[in-house]
Structure formats: structure tokens, C-alpha cells
Tab-separated table of C-alpha atoms and ligand atoms in Angstrom:
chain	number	residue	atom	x	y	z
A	29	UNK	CA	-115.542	-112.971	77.373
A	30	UNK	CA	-118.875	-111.677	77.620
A	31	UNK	CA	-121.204	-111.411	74.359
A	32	UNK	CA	-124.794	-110.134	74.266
A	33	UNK	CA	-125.868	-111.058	69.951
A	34	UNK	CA	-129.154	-108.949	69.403
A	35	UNK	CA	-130.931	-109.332	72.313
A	36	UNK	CA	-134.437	-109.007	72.560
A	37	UNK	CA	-136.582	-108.204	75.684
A	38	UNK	CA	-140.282	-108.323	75.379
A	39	UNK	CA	-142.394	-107.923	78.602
A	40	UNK	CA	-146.124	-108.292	78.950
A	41	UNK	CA	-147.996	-110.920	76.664
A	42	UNK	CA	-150.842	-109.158	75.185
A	43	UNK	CA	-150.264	-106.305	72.889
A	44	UNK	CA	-152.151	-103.477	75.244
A	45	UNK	CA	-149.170	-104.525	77.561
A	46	UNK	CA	-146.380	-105.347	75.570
A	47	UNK	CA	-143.326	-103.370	76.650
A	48	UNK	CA	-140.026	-103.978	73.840
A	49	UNK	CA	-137.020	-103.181	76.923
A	50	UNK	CA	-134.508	-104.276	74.399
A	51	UNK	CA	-134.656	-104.429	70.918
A	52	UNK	CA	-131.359	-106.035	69.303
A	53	UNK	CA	-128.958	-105.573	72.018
A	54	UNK	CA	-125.027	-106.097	70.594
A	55	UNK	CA	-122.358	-105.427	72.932
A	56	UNK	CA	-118.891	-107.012	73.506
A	57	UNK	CA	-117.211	-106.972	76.586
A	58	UNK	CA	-113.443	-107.686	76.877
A	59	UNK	CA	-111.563	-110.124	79.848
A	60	UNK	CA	-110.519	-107.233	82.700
A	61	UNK	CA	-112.396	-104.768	81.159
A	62	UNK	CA	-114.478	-102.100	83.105
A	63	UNK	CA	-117.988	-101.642	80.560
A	64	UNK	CA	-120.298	-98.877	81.064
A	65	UNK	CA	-123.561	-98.811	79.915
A	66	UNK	CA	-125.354	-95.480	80.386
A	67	UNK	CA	-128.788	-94.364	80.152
A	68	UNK	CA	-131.467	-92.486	81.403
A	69	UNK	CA	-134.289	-93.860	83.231
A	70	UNK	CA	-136.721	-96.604	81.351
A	71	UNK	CA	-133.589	-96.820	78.898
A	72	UNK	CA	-133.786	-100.740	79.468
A	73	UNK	CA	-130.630	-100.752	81.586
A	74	UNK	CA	-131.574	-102.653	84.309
A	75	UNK	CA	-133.062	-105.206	81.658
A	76	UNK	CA	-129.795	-105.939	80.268
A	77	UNK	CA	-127.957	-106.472	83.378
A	78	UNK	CA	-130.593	-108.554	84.083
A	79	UNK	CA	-130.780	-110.524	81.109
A	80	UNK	CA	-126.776	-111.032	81.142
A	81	UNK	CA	-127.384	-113.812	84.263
A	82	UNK	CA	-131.273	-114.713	83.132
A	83	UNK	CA	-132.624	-113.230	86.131
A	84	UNK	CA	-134.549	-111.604	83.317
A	85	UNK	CA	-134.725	-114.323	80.142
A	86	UNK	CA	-133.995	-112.824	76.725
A	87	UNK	CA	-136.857	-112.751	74.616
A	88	UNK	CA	-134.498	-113.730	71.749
A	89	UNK	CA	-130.881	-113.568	71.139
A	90	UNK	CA	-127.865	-114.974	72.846
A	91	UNK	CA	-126.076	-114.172	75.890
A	92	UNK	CA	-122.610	-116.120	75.350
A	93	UNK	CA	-120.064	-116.216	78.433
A	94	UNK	CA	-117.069	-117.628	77.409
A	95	UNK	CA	-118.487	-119.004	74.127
A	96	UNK	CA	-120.905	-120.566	76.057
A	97	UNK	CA	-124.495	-119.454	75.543
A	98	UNK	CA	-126.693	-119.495	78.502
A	99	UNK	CA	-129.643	-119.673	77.061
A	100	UNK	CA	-128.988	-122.781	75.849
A	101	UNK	CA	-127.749	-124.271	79.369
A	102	UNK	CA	-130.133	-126.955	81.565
A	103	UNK	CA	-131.256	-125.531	85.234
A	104	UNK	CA	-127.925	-127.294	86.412
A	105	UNK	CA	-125.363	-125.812	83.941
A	106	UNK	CA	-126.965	-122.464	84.525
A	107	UNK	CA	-126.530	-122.909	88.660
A	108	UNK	CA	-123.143	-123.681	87.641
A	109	UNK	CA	-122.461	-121.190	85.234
A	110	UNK	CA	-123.923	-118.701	87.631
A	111	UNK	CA	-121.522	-118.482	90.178
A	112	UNK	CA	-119.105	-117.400	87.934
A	113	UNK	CA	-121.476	-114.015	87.487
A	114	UNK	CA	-121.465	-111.977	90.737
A	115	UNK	CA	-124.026	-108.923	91.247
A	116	UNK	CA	-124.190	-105.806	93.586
A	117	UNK	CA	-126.844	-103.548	93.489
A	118	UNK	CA	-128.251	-100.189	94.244
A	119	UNK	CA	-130.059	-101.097	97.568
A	120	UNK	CA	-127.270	-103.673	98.192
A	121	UNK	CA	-129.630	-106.409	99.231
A	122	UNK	CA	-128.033	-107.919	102.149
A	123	UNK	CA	-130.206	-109.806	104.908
A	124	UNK	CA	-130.767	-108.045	107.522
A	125	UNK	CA	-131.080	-110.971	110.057
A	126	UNK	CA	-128.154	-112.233	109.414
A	127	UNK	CA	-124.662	-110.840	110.430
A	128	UNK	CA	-121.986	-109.038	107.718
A	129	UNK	CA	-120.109	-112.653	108.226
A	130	UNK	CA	-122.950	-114.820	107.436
A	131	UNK	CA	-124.100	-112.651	104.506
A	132	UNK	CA	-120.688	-112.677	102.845
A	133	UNK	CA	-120.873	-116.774	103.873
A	134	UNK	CA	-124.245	-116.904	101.806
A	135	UNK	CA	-123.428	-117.726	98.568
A	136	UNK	CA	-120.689	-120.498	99.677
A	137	UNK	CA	-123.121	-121.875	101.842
A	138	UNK	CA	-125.704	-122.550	99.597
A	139	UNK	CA	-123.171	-124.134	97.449
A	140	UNK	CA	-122.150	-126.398	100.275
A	141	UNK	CA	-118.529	-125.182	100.881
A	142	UNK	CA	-117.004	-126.836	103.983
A	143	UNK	CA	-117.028	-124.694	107.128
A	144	UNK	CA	-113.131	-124.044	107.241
A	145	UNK	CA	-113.019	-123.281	103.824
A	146	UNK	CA	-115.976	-120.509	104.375
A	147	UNK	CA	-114.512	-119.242	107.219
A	148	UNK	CA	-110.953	-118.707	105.580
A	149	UNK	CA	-112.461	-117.311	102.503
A	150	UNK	CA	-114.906	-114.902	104.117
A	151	UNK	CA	-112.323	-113.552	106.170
A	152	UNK	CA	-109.874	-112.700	103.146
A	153	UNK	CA	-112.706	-111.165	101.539
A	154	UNK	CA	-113.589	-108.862	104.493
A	155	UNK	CA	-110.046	-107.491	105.168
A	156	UNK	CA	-110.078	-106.857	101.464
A	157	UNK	CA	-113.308	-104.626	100.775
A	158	UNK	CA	-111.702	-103.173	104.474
A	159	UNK	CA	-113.975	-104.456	106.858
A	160	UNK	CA	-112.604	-107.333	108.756
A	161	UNK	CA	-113.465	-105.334	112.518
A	162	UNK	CA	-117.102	-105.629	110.912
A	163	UNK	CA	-117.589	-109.458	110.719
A	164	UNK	CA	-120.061	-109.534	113.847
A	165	UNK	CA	-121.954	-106.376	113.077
A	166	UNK	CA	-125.528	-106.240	111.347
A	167	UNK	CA	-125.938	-104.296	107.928
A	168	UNK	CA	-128.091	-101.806	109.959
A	169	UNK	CA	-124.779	-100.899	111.815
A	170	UNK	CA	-123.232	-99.674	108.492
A	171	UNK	CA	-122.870	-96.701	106.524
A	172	UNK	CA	-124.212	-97.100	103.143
A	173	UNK	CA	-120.733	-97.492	101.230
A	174	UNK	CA	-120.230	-100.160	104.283
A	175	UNK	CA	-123.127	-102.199	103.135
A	176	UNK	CA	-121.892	-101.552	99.354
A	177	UNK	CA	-118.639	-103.226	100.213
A	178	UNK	CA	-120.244	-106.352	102.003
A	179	UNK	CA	-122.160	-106.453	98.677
A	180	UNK	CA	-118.846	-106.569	96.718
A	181	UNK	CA	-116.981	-109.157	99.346
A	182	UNK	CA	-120.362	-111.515	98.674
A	183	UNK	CA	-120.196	-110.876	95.380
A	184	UNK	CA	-116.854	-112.649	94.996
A	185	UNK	CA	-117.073	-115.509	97.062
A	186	UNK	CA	-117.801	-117.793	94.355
A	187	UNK	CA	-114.762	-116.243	92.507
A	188	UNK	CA	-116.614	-114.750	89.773
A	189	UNK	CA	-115.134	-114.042	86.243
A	190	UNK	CA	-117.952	-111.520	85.935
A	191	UNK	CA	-119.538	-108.947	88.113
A	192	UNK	CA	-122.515	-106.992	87.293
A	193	UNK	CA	-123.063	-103.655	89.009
A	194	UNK	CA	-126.931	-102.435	89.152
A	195	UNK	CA	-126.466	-98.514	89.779
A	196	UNK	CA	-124.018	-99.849	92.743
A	197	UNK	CA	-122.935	-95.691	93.845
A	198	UNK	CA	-126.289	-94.584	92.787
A	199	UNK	CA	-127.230	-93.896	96.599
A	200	UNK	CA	-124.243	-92.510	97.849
A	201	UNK	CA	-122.577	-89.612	98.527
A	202	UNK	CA	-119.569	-88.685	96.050
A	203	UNK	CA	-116.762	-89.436	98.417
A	204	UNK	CA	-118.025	-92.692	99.174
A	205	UNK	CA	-119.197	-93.320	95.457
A	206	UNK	CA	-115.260	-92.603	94.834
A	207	UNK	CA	-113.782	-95.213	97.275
A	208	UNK	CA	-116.397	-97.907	96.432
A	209	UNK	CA	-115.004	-96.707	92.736
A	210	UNK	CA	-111.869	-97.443	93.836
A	211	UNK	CA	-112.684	-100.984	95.196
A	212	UNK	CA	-114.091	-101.607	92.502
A	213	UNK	CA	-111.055	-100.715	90.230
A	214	UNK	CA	-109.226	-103.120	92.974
A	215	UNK	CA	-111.074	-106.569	92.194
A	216	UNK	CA	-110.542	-106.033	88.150
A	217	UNK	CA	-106.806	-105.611	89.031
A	218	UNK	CA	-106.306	-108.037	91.587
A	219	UNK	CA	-109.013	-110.565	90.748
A	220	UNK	CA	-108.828	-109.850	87.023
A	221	UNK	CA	-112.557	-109.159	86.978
A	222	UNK	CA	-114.730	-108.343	83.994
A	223	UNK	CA	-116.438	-105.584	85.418
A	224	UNK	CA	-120.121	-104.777	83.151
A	225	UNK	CA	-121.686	-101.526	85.043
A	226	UNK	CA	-125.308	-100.023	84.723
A	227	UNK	CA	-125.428	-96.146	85.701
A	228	UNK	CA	-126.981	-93.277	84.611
A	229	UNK	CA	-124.212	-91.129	86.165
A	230	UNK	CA	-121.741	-89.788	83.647
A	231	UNK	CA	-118.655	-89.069	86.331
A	232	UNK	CA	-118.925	-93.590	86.996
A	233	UNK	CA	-118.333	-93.796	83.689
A	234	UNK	CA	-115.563	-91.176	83.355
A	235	UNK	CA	-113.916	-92.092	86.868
A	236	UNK	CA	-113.503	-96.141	85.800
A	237	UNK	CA	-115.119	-97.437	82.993
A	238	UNK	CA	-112.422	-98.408	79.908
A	239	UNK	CA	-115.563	-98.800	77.155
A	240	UNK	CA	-119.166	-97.137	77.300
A	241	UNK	CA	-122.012	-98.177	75.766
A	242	UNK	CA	-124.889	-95.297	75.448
A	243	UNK	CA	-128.448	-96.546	75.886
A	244	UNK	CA	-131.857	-94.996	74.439
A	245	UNK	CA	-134.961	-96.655	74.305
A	246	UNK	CA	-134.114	-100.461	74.419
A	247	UNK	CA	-130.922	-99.394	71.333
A	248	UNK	CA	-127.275	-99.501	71.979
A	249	UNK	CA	-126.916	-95.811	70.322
A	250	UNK	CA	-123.266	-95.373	70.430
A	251	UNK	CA	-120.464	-97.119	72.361
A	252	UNK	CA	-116.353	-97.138	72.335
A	253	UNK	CA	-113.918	-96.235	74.226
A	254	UNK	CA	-114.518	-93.726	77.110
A	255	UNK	CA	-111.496	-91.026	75.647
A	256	UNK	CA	-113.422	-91.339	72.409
A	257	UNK	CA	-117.257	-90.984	73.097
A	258	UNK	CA	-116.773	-88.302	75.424
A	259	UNK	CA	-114.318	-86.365	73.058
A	260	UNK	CA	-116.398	-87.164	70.095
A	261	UNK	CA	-120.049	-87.775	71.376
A	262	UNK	CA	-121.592	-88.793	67.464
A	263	UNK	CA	-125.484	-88.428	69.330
A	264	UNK	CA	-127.752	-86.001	70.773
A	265	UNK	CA	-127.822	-88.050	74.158
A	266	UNK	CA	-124.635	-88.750	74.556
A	267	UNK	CA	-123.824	-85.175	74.248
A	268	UNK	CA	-126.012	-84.317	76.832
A	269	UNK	CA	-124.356	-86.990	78.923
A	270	UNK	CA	-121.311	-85.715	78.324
A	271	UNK	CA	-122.413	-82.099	78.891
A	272	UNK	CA	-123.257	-83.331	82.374
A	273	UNK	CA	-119.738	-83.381	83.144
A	274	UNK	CA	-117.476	-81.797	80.573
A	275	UNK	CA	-120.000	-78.706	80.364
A	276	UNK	CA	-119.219	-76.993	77.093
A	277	UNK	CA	-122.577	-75.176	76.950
A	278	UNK	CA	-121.805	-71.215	75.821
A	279	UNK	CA	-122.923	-68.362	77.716
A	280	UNK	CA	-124.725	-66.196	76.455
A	281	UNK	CA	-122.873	-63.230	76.511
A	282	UNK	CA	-120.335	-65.070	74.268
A	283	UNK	CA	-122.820	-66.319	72.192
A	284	UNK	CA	-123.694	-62.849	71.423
A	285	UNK	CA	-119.778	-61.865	70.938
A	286	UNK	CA	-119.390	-64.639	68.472
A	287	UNK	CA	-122.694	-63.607	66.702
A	288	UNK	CA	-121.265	-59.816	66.519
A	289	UNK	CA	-117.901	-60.966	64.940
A	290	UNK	CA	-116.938	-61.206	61.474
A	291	UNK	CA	-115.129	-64.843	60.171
A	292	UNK	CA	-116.141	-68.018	61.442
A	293	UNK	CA	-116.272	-70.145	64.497
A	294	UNK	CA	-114.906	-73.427	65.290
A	295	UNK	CA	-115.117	-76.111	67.451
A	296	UNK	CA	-111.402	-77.486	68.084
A	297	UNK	CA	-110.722	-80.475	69.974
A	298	UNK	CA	-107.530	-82.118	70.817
A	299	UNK	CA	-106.503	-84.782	72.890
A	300	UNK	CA	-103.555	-86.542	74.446
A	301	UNK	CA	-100.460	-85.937	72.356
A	302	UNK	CA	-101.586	-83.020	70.376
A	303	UNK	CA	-102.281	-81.288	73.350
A	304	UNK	CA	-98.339	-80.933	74.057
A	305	UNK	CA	-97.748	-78.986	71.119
A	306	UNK	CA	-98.702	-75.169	70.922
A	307	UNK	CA	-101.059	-75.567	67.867
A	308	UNK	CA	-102.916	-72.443	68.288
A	309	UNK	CA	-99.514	-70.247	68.102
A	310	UNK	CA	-98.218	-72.706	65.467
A	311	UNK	CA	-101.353	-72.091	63.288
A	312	UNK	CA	-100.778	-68.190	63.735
A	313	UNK	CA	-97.205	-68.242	62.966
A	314	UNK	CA	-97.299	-70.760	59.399
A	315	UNK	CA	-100.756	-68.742	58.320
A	316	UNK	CA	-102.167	-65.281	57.868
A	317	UNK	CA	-105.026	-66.530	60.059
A	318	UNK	CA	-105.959	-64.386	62.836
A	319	UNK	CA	-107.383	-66.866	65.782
A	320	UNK	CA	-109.223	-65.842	68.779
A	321	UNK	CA	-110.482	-68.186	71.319
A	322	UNK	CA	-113.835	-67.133	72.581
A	323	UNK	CA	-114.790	-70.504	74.988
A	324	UNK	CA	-112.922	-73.354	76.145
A	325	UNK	CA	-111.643	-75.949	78.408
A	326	UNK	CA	-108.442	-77.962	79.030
A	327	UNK	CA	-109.110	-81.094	81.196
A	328	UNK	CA	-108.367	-84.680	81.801
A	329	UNK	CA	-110.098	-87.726	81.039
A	330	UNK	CA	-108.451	-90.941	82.337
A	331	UNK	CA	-105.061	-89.505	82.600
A	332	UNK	CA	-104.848	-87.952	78.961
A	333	UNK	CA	-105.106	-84.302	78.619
A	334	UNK	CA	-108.253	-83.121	76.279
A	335	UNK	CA	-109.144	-79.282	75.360
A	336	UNK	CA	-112.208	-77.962	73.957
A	337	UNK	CA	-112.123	-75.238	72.400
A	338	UNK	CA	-114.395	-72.140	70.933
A	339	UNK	CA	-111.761	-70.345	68.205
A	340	UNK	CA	-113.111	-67.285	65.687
A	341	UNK	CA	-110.860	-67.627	62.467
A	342	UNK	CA	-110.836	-64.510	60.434
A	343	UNK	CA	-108.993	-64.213	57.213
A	344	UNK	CA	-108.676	-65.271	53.133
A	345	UNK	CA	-110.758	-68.479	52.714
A	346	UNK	CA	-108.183	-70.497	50.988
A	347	UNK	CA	-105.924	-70.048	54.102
A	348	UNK	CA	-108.218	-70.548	56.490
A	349	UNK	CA	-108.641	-74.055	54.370
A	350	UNK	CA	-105.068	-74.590	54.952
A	351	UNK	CA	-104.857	-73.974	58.414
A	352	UNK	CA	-107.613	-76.053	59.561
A	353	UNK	CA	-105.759	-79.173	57.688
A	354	UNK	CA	-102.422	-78.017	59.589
A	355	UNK	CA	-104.296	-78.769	62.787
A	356	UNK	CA	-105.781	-81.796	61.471
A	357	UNK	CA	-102.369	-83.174	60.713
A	358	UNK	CA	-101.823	-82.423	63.993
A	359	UNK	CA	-104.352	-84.554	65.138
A	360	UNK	CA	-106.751	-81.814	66.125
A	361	UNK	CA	-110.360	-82.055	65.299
A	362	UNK	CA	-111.788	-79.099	63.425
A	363	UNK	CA	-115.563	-78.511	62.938
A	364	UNK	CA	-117.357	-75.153	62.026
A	365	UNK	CA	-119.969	-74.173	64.439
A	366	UNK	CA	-123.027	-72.114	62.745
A	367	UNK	CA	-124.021	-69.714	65.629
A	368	UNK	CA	-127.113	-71.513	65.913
A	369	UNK	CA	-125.881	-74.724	67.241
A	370	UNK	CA	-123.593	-72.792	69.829
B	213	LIG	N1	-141.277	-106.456	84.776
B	213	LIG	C1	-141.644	-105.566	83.855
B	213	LIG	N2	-142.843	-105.644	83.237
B	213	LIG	C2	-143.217	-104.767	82.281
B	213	LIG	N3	-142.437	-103.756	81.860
B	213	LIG	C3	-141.233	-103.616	82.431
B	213	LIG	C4	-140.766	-104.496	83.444
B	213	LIG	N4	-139.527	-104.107	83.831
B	213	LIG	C5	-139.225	-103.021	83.084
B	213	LIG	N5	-140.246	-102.732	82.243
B	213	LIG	C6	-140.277	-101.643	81.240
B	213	LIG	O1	-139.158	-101.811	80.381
B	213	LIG	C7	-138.577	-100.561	80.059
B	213	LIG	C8	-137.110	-100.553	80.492
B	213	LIG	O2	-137.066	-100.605	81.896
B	213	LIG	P1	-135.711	-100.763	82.729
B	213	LIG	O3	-136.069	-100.881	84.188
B	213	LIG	O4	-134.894	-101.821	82.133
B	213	LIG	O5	-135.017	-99.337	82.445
B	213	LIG	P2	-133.868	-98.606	83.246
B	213	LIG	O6	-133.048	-97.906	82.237
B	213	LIG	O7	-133.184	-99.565	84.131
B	213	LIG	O8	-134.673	-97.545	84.105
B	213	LIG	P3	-134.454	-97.128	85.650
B	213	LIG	O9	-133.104	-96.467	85.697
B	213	LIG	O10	-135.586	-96.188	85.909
B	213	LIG	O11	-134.536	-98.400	86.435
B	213	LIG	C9	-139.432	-99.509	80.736
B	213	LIG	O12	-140.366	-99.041	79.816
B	213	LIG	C10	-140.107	-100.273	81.857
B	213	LIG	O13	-141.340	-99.696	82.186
């Protein structure tokens, strides 16, 4: 559906002010899917969103909708081909002269949409983002998530395929982050909407997106499915993203228990099914392992249970051996922690 193939953003001309935003973007985004790409600030996030409807223009590369690559497209086919790309963003950028009707009636004015059909289609879209009571009122007579949903109702009035979220919860409280979440969630089901979001808060990403993409200096550094980079974060960044929510850090005072005990320390990790079998009691029974769990979490991500656990294994090396492949069969994964990287 939506293809970005090594995309290149260079800004400034002369080398003193050349900035590389992107170098060799890849990323792959499925029809329905919800994509997160996360990334701390001057990552180059807001450059790729940007370059996925031209407002910014790839230095190289290919941005392909549909098989269709954009850069390639005249000034016509790319008006054409834009209303199939909806945006929202941060500040929600609605006019402020003009009333919550007329800004949702925007986009299918300026495409010269006859008056019925406008007023028909504006009115659906209002009583769905939940604001049909609203039509006559000015953005400054909303609440923030308000002016967010007027955003999202505008955003679809060309019937978009694709909608690009700039930071779209960034300024709002969490309850009101979750509902617009929520609506969100709404237009991919109902509208089957491609959804391709821009944050740099981990709990978006965990609350809807299906795939993740971790950004770091204008590189895609890791991406996959959400279960899997937040179980298994492979870099340094996304583990501190991760830590954000899923906060694994030790204490200290169990830092300095582990340090004080004889055997050695593992990280265990299990998710979905092998978290409905005892595997810790299962391990003790089938080896002469003694196990002792120092740290740890059980919690959900996305509906499937995932633990994290700190376990001291003491006992003869060979069985230890043994018992660390009995939990791997199991689907567990196993990784000895020195006590300096606790
Ligand atoms: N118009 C521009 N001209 C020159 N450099 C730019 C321009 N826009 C962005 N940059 C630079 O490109 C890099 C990536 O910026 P970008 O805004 O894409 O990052 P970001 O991850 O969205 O950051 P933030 O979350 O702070 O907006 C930064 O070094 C930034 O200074």
C-alpha cells in the first residue's frame, strides 16, 4: 500500500548548511495497518511524514502509493493523488475564521464538490468524530481533543486511503490522547484506513500501533511488530523507549542482592502462550536447578500477556544448560545478564 525505497532528505544547498534528515529511508506499510514510527526529537520524523505526501520532496528515492510513485506524478496527478492522503497534526491547524462546519467543508470545497453533497458528507463526518452539536461553533470554542477530532473529520472528507498523523496526541492530556486513540482505531476499522503515525511517545505506539518503526538520526534502526520490538528491543534506543513504559530498570538494592549471590542471573522473557504454563515450577521440578526470581513484571501488550523476568539459577553447569533449553522449548527467551548490564 504504502512504500518509502531509500529515501533521501537533504536540506540546505551549500555544505556549511547541509542537513542529511533522512538517509535511505525503507519502510513498508500494510492496507489497514496502524504504523508507528518513533523517535526522539531531530530524529527526521516529521521529514518523513512529510516526504510521504511531498509537502517535503525526497531528495532521492521513491515514495510509491499503490505502486504508484509520486515522485514521478505531474502537478495534476499529484493534486489527484493527494486527496487520497489525509493529515492531522499536532497544533491541528484548523482556520480560525471559519466555523467547525466550514473547516471540515474545506477540502471538498476546494475540490469543487456540489453543495448538497458537502453538506451530507460533512454532517456524517461530524456525528462520527462525535461532534455534530458543534457544527456552528469556532475552533476557539473547543477543547483541544475537540479541535483534534475536527482535524480527523477534515481529514477524511476526501475519503482518504491514507492518513498521516504528525504527533496528533502530542498536546493533550492522557485521557483525551486515549479517546482521540480510540477514534483513531475507529476510521482504520470502519473506513479501512492505512493509518502511518509520527510520535515520540512510546504508550501511542503500545496503545494502537500494529508495526513500529524506531528512528535515530535520519536511519530506520529497528522496526516489526509492536509484541516483538518491545519484547525484544535488538537497540540501545529502542530499549530506552521501551523502558519508558515497560520500566525494567533494577533497583539498586537488588542489584546489590544479585551481586552478593552465588550462580548466575538471567533475563527470562515470555510471551503470549508460554505465559499460561507454570515454567518456573516446571523448570524446578524436571531439574536440580534452584531458581529464584529477584525482579520482574507480568503485563500486557495488545491483549497478549508478556513477563519479564530477573531469575538467579544456582546449580551443576551442565543442568543449568539443560534447563535453560527446557524453557526455550517452551518458547521462553533466556539470556544471561553479567551484573554489569543490570
Ligand atoms: N526546513 C529545514 N531546513 C533545514 N534543516 C531542517 C529543516 N527541517 C528539519 N531540519 C533538520 O532535519 C533534522 C530532522 O528534523 P525533523 O523535524 O524531521 O525531526 P523530528 O524527529 O521531527 O524532530 P521534532 O520532534 O523535534 O520535530 C534536524 O536536524 C532538523 O534540524
Amino acid at each position: 500500500m504504502l512504500l518509502l525505497d531509500n529515501v533521501h532528505k537533504v536540506y540546505g544547498k551549500n555544505k556549511e548548511k547541509k542537513v542529511e534528515a533522512l538517509k535511505g529511508i525503507n519502510l513498508s506499510v500494510n492496507k489497514g495497518e496502524i504504523f508507528g514510527v518513533v523517535g526522539f526529537s531531530g530524529a527526521g520524523k516529521s521529514t518523513l511524514i512529510r516526504c510521504v505526501n511531498l509537502l517535503e520532496r525526497p531528495t532521492s528515492g521513491k515514495v510509491l502509493i499503490n505502486g504508484v510513485d509520486l515522485l514521478s506524478l505531474s502537478k495534476k496527478e499529484l493534486r489527484q493523488q493527494r486527496k487520497k492522503i489525509g493529515m492531522i497534526f499536532q497544533q491541528y491547524n484548523l482556520l480560525h475564521s471559519k466555523t467547525i462546519f466550514q473547516n471540515v467543508a474545506m477540502p471538498l470545497i476546494l475540490d469543487g464538490k456540489p453543495k448538497q453533497y458537502i453538506k451530507e458528507k460533512v454532517t456524517e463526518l461530524l456525528s462520527f468524530v462525535g461532534l455534530e452539536d458543534r457544527m456552528s461553533h469556532y475552533p476557539e470554542q473547543l477543547s483541544g481533543g475537540q479541535k483534534q477530532r475536527v482535524g480527523i473529520a477534515r481529514a477524511l472528507a476526501t475519503d482518504p486511503d491514507i492518513l498521516l498523523c504528525d504527533e496528533a496526541t502530542s498536546a493533550l492530556d492522557p485521557s483525551t490522547t486515549e479517546s482521540v486513540l480510540d477514534l483513531l482505531r475507529k476510521v482504520r476499522d470502519e473506513f479501512e484506513v492505512t493509518i502511518l503515525m509520527i510520535t515520540h511517545e512510546m504508550n501511542v505506539i503500545r496503545d494502537i500501533c500494529d508495526k513500529v518503526a524506531v528512528i535515530e538520526g535520519g536511519v530506520i534502526v529497528e522496526q516489526g511488530s509492536v509484541i516483538d520490538v518491545f519484547t525484544e528491543p535488538k537497540t540501545g534506543i529502542t530499549r530506552s523507549f521501551v523502558r519508558t513504559i515497560l520500566n525494567d530498570d533494577t533497583p539498586h538494592s537488588i542489584k546489590e542482592l544479585i551481586k552478593a549471590n552465588s550462580g548466575k542471573t538471567y533475563r527470562i522473557i515470555f510471551k503470549g502462550n508460554s505465559t499460561n504454563i507454570p515454567l518456573l515450577s516446571d523448570t524446578a521440578k524436571n531439574f536440580s536447578v534452584d531458581l529464584n526470581v529477584f525482579h520482574g513484571m507480568i503485563t500486557e501488550l495488545q491483549g497478549i500477556p508478556f513477563g519479564n523476568l530477573l531469575v538467579n539459577m544456582n546449580g551443576d553447569s551442565e543442568e543449568i544448560t539443560r534447563a535453560i533449553q527446557f524453557m526455550k522449548d517452551r518458547e521462553a527467551i533466556v539470556k544471561e545478564v553479567t551484573h554489569d548490564a543490570l
